[in-house]
Amino acid sequence: MKVAIGSDHGGINIKEELKALMDEMGISYEDVGCDCTDSVDYPDYALPVAKKVVEKEVDRGILVCGTGIGMSIAANKVKGIRCALVHDTFSAKATREHNDTNILAMGERVIGPGLARDITKIWLETEFEGGRHATRVGKITNIEESHS
Ligand code: RB5
């Protein structure tokens, strides 16, 4: 599995923590930035991660900002992206099993690095269940096709 990861200035510490986690897990990743603590605009990092996912350059994406909200809104504007804002381990598992999410968003001002690591590990390791959930995800795709 290959992952694209990005953050704004509000999520850079957790981004570094998650890169260390992926090193431990033997998962390769591409960091699209940001790489300094100057104030930057989160859509500038959500877009390259989302594009890499839909263009199949990577399998999944991870985005971190202060709340995770801006990143998730921006990523979900890209056709083919199902980005979930997750701050608990139950949802991390459920959103892979049920929603087949391809980007995980989190907020560094909301949760700490330990929980962010647990959420990310679960999200990366959990498979989509398919079946009735595939029908529902297909209906999301239909909405995207008919309203874009
Ligand atoms: C940046 O101050 C902050 O707005 C951003 O990190 C994020 O929380 C936006 O949703």
PDB file of C-alpha atoms and ligand atoms in Angstrom:
ATOM      1  CA  MET A   1       0.000   0.000   0.000  1.00  0.00           C
ATOM      2  CA  LYS A   2       1.139   3.546  -0.780  1.00  0.00           C
ATOM      3  CA  VAL A   3      -0.260   6.601   1.006  1.00  0.00           C
ATOM      4  CA  ALA A   4      -0.183  10.337   0.245  1.00  0.00           C
ATOM      5  CA  ILE A   5      -0.144  12.527   3.356  1.00  0.00           C
ATOM      6  CA  GLY A   6      -0.573  16.269   3.747  1.00  0.00           C
ATOM      7  CA  SER A   7      -1.259  18.874   6.398  1.00  0.00           C
ATOM      8  CA  ASP A   8      -1.432  22.590   6.922  1.00  0.00           C
ATOM      9  CA  HIS A   9       0.480  24.360   9.723  1.00  0.00           C
ATOM     10  CA  GLY A  10      -2.234  23.276  12.190  1.00  0.00           C
ATOM     11  CA  GLY A  11      -1.639  19.585  11.529  1.00  0.00           C
ATOM     12  CA  ILE A  12       2.086  19.305  10.934  1.00  0.00           C
ATOM     13  CA  ASN A  13       2.984  17.631  14.258  1.00  0.00           C
ATOM     14  CA  ILE A  14       0.499  14.823  13.792  1.00  0.00           C
ATOM     15  CA  LYS A  15       1.601  14.470  10.163  1.00  0.00           C
ATOM     16  CA  GLU A  16       5.151  13.792  11.397  1.00  0.00           C
ATOM     17  CA  GLU A  17       3.823  11.347  14.009  1.00  0.00           C
ATOM     18  CA  LEU A  18       1.881   9.458  11.316  1.00  0.00           C
ATOM     19  CA  LYS A  19       4.898   9.303   9.018  1.00  0.00           C
ATOM     20  CA  ALA A  20       6.799   7.627  11.876  1.00  0.00           C
ATOM     21  CA  LEU A  21       3.870   5.214  12.335  1.00  0.00           C
ATOM     22  CA  MET A  22       3.893   4.309   8.640  1.00  0.00           C
ATOM     23  CA  ASP A  23       7.670   3.756   8.802  1.00  0.00           C
ATOM     24  CA  GLU A  24       7.024   1.315  11.661  1.00  0.00           C
ATOM     25  CA  MET A  25       4.243  -0.386   9.664  1.00  0.00           C
ATOM     26  CA  GLY A  26       6.396  -0.658   6.535  1.00  0.00           C
ATOM     27  CA  ILE A  27       3.951   1.470   4.529  1.00  0.00           C
ATOM     28  CA  SER A  28       5.412   3.772   1.896  1.00  0.00           C
ATOM     29  CA  TYR A  29       4.140   7.324   1.707  1.00  0.00           C
ATOM     30  CA  GLU A  30       4.538  10.570  -0.137  1.00  0.00           C
ATOM     31  CA  ASP A  31       4.438  13.798   1.898  1.00  0.00           C
ATOM     32  CA  VAL A  32       2.948  16.672  -0.133  1.00  0.00           C
ATOM     33  CA  GLY A  33       3.657  19.208   2.649  1.00  0.00           C
ATOM     34  CA  CYS A  34       3.398  21.570   4.295  1.00  0.00           C
ATOM     35  CA  ASP A  35       6.873  21.506   5.737  1.00  0.00           C
ATOM     36  CA  CYS A  36       6.988  24.586   7.928  1.00  0.00           C
ATOM     37  CA  THR A  37       4.872  26.142  10.671  1.00  0.00           C
ATOM     38  CA  ASP A  38       4.067  29.319   8.678  1.00  0.00           C
ATOM     39  CA  SER A  39       0.370  29.851   8.091  1.00  0.00           C
ATOM     40  CA  VAL A  40      -0.721  28.124   4.864  1.00  0.00           C
ATOM     41  CA  ASP A  41      -4.067  27.292   3.213  1.00  0.00           C
ATOM     42  CA  TYR A  42      -5.340  23.736   3.757  1.00  0.00           C
ATOM     43  CA  PRO A  43      -6.965  23.344   0.274  1.00  0.00           C
ATOM     44  CA  ASP A  44      -3.465  23.633  -1.234  1.00  0.00           C
ATOM     45  CA  TYR A  45      -2.585  20.333   0.466  1.00  0.00           C
ATOM     46  CA  ALA A  46      -5.957  18.595   0.270  1.00  0.00           C
ATOM     47  CA  LEU A  47      -6.004  18.849  -3.537  1.00  0.00           C
ATOM     48  CA  PRO A  48      -2.668  17.139  -4.318  1.00  0.00           C
ATOM     49  CA  VAL A  49      -3.461  14.296  -1.910  1.00  0.00           C
ATOM     50  CA  ALA A  50      -6.951  13.845  -3.414  1.00  0.00           C
ATOM     51  CA  LYS A  51      -5.576  13.935  -6.963  1.00  0.00           C
ATOM     52  CA  LYS A  52      -2.986  11.283  -6.191  1.00  0.00           C
ATOM     53  CA  VAL A  53      -5.749   9.044  -4.835  1.00  0.00           C
ATOM     54  CA  VAL A  54      -8.168   9.437  -7.775  1.00  0.00           C
ATOM     55  CA  GLU A  55      -5.333   9.168 -10.314  1.00  0.00           C
ATOM     56  CA  LYS A  56      -4.290   5.924  -8.535  1.00  0.00           C
ATOM     57  CA  GLU A  57      -0.763   7.177  -7.886  1.00  0.00           C
ATOM     58  CA  VAL A  58      -1.419   6.070  -4.292  1.00  0.00           C
ATOM     59  CA  ASP A  59      -3.977   3.784  -2.651  1.00  0.00           C
ATOM     60  CA  ARG A  60      -5.095   6.075   0.180  1.00  0.00           C
ATOM     61  CA  GLY A  61      -4.658   9.586   1.544  1.00  0.00           C
ATOM     62  CA  ILE A  62      -4.319  11.147   4.994  1.00  0.00           C
ATOM     63  CA  LEU A  63      -4.956  14.835   5.727  1.00  0.00           C
ATOM     64  CA  VAL A  64      -4.461  16.751   8.971  1.00  0.00           C
ATOM     65  CA  CYS A  65      -5.347  20.359   9.789  1.00  0.00           C
ATOM     66  CA  GLY A  66      -6.402  22.095  12.997  1.00  0.00           C
ATOM     67  CA  THR A  67      -9.875  20.579  13.064  1.00  0.00           C
ATOM     68  CA  GLY A  68      -9.753  18.221  10.075  1.00  0.00           C
ATOM     69  CA  ILE A  69     -12.919  19.917   8.830  1.00  0.00           C
ATOM     70  CA  GLY A  70     -11.433  22.151   6.142  1.00  0.00           C
ATOM     71  CA  MET A  71      -9.319  19.301   4.793  1.00  0.00           C
ATOM     72  CA  SER A  72     -12.291  16.919   4.629  1.00  0.00           C
ATOM     73  CA  ILE A  73     -14.547  19.483   2.921  1.00  0.00           C
ATOM     74  CA  ALA A  74     -11.868  20.301   0.335  1.00  0.00           C
ATOM     75  CA  ALA A  75     -10.945  16.658  -0.369  1.00  0.00           C
ATOM     76  CA  ASN A  76     -14.584  15.658  -0.815  1.00  0.00           C
ATOM     77  CA  LYS A  77     -14.937  18.212  -3.654  1.00  0.00           C
ATOM     78  CA  VAL A  78     -12.751  15.956  -5.813  1.00  0.00           C
ATOM     79  CA  LYS A  79     -14.760  13.401  -7.781  1.00  0.00           C
ATOM     80  CA  GLY A  80     -14.060   9.887  -6.539  1.00  0.00           C
ATOM     81  CA  ILE A  81     -12.959  10.940  -3.064  1.00  0.00           C
ATOM     82  CA  ARG A  82     -14.692   9.610   0.030  1.00  0.00           C
ATOM     83  CA  CYS A  83     -12.955  11.423   2.866  1.00  0.00           C
ATOM     84  CA  ALA A  84     -13.990  10.810   6.476  1.00  0.00           C
ATOM     85  CA  LEU A  85     -13.246  13.127   9.372  1.00  0.00           C
ATOM     86  CA  VAL A  86     -12.494  10.710  12.215  1.00  0.00           C
ATOM     87  CA  HIS A  87     -11.670  11.336  15.859  1.00  0.00           C
ATOM     88  CA  ASP A  88     -12.439   7.936  17.417  1.00  0.00           C
ATOM     89  CA  THR A  89     -11.338   4.367  16.793  1.00  0.00           C
ATOM     90  CA  PHE A  90     -14.874   2.968  16.320  1.00  0.00           C
ATOM     91  CA  SER A  91     -15.496   5.303  13.378  1.00  0.00           C
ATOM     92  CA  ALA A  92     -12.034   4.588  11.935  1.00  0.00           C
ATOM     93  CA  LYS A  93     -12.978   0.909  11.564  1.00  0.00           C
ATOM     94  CA  ALA A  94     -16.585   1.536  10.523  1.00  0.00           C
ATOM     95  CA  THR A  95     -15.751   4.061   7.831  1.00  0.00           C
ATOM     96  CA  ARG A  96     -13.453   1.591   6.096  1.00  0.00           C
ATOM     97  CA  GLU A  97     -15.871  -1.350   6.478  1.00  0.00           C
ATOM     98  CA  HIS A  98     -18.986   0.568   5.463  1.00  0.00           C
ATOM     99  CA  ASN A  99     -17.966   3.618   3.427  1.00  0.00           C
ATOM    100  CA  ASP A 100     -14.758   2.407   1.724  1.00  0.00           C
ATOM    101  CA  THR A 101     -13.221   5.789   2.522  1.00  0.00           C
ATOM    102  CA  ASN A 102     -10.076   6.563   0.579  1.00  0.00           C
ATOM    103  CA  ILE A 103      -8.948   9.590   2.608  1.00  0.00           C
ATOM    104  CA  LEU A 104      -8.762   9.960   6.387  1.00  0.00           C
ATOM    105  CA  ALA A 105      -8.908  13.476   7.877  1.00  0.00           C
ATOM    106  CA  MET A 106      -8.098  14.418  11.468  1.00  0.00           C
ATOM    107  CA  GLY A 107      -7.678  17.586  13.532  1.00  0.00           C
ATOM    108  CA  GLU A 108      -4.536  18.181  15.565  1.00  0.00           C
ATOM    109  CA  ARG A 109      -6.343  20.721  17.755  1.00  0.00           C
ATOM    110  CA  VAL A 110      -8.987  18.098  18.550  1.00  0.00           C
ATOM    111  CA  ILE A 111      -7.066  14.903  19.342  1.00  0.00           C
ATOM    112  CA  GLY A 112      -3.569  14.027  20.509  1.00  0.00           C
ATOM    113  CA  PRO A 113      -0.863  12.085  18.707  1.00  0.00           C
ATOM    114  CA  GLY A 114      -1.568   8.780  20.476  1.00  0.00           C
ATOM    115  CA  LEU A 115      -5.202   8.634  19.388  1.00  0.00           C
ATOM    116  CA  ALA A 116      -4.287   9.855  15.891  1.00  0.00           C
ATOM    117  CA  ARG A 117      -1.852   6.936  15.606  1.00  0.00           C
ATOM    118  CA  ASP A 118      -4.460   4.393  16.796  1.00  0.00           C
ATOM    119  CA  ILE A 119      -7.097   5.763  14.403  1.00  0.00           C
ATOM    120  CA  THR A 120      -4.674   5.728  11.478  1.00  0.00           C
ATOM    121  CA  LYS A 121      -3.430   2.187  12.159  1.00  0.00           C
ATOM    122  CA  ILE A 122      -6.992   0.843  12.328  1.00  0.00           C
ATOM    123  CA  TRP A 123      -8.060   2.797   9.228  1.00  0.00           C
ATOM    124  CA  LEU A 124      -5.075   1.554   7.219  1.00  0.00           C
ATOM    125  CA  GLU A 125      -5.572  -2.071   8.276  1.00  0.00           C
ATOM    126  CA  THR A 126      -9.348  -2.362   7.857  1.00  0.00           C
ATOM    127  CA  GLU A 127     -10.850  -3.719   4.628  1.00  0.00           C
ATOM    128  CA  PHE A 128     -14.108  -2.662   2.971  1.00  0.00           C
ATOM    129  CA  GLU A 129     -16.889  -5.183   3.659  1.00  0.00           C
ATOM    130  CA  GLY A 130     -18.635  -4.775   0.279  1.00  0.00           C
ATOM    131  CA  GLY A 131     -22.083  -6.371  -0.076  1.00  0.00           C
ATOM    132  CA  ARG A 132     -24.892  -4.045   0.980  1.00  0.00           C
ATOM    133  CA  HIS A 133     -22.301  -1.372   1.718  1.00  0.00           C
ATOM    134  CA  ALA A 134     -21.084  -1.505  -1.906  1.00  0.00           C
ATOM    135  CA  THR A 135     -24.658  -0.776  -3.030  1.00  0.00           C
ATOM    136  CA  ARG A 136     -24.735   2.275  -0.765  1.00  0.00           C
ATOM    137  CA  VAL A 137     -21.317   3.516  -1.844  1.00  0.00           C
ATOM    138  CA  GLY A 138     -22.499   3.048  -5.437  1.00  0.00           C
ATOM    139  CA  LYS A 139     -25.429   5.334  -4.678  1.00  0.00           C
ATOM    140  CA  ILE A 140     -22.996   7.982  -3.408  1.00  0.00           C
ATOM    141  CA  THR A 141     -21.130   7.686  -6.719  1.00  0.00           C
ATOM    142  CA  ASN A 142     -24.439   8.089  -8.559  1.00  0.00           C
ATOM    143  CA  ILE A 143     -25.110  11.339  -6.687  1.00  0.00           C
ATOM    144  CA  GLU A 144     -21.652  12.549  -7.681  1.00  0.00           C
ATOM    145  CA  GLU A 145     -22.233  11.609 -11.346  1.00  0.00           C
ATOM    146  CA  SER A 146     -25.641  13.289 -11.556  1.00  0.00           C
ATOM    147  CA  HIS A 147     -24.894  16.468  -9.603  1.00  0.00           C
ATOM    148  CA  SER A 148     -21.426  17.598 -10.721  1.00  0.00           C
TER     149      SER A 148
HETATM  150  C1  RB5 B   1      -6.059  27.022  10.384  1.00  0.00           C
HETATM  151  O1  RB5 B   1      -6.031  28.040  11.339  1.00  0.00           O
HETATM  152  C2  RB5 B   1      -7.329  26.209  10.526  1.00  0.00           C
HETATM  153  O2  RB5 B   1      -8.408  26.946  10.073  1.00  0.00           O
HETATM  154  C3  RB5 B   1      -7.208  24.913   9.754  1.00  0.00           C
HETATM  155  O3  RB5 B   1      -6.125  24.184  10.230  1.00  0.00           O
HETATM  156  C4  RB5 B   1      -8.405  23.989   9.845  1.00  0.00           C
HETATM  157  O4  RB5 B   1      -8.800  23.787  11.145  1.00  0.00           O
HETATM  158  C5  RB5 B   1      -9.528  24.330   8.969  1.00  0.00           C
HETATM  159  O5  RB5 B   1     -10.541  23.627   8.895  1.00  0.00           O
END
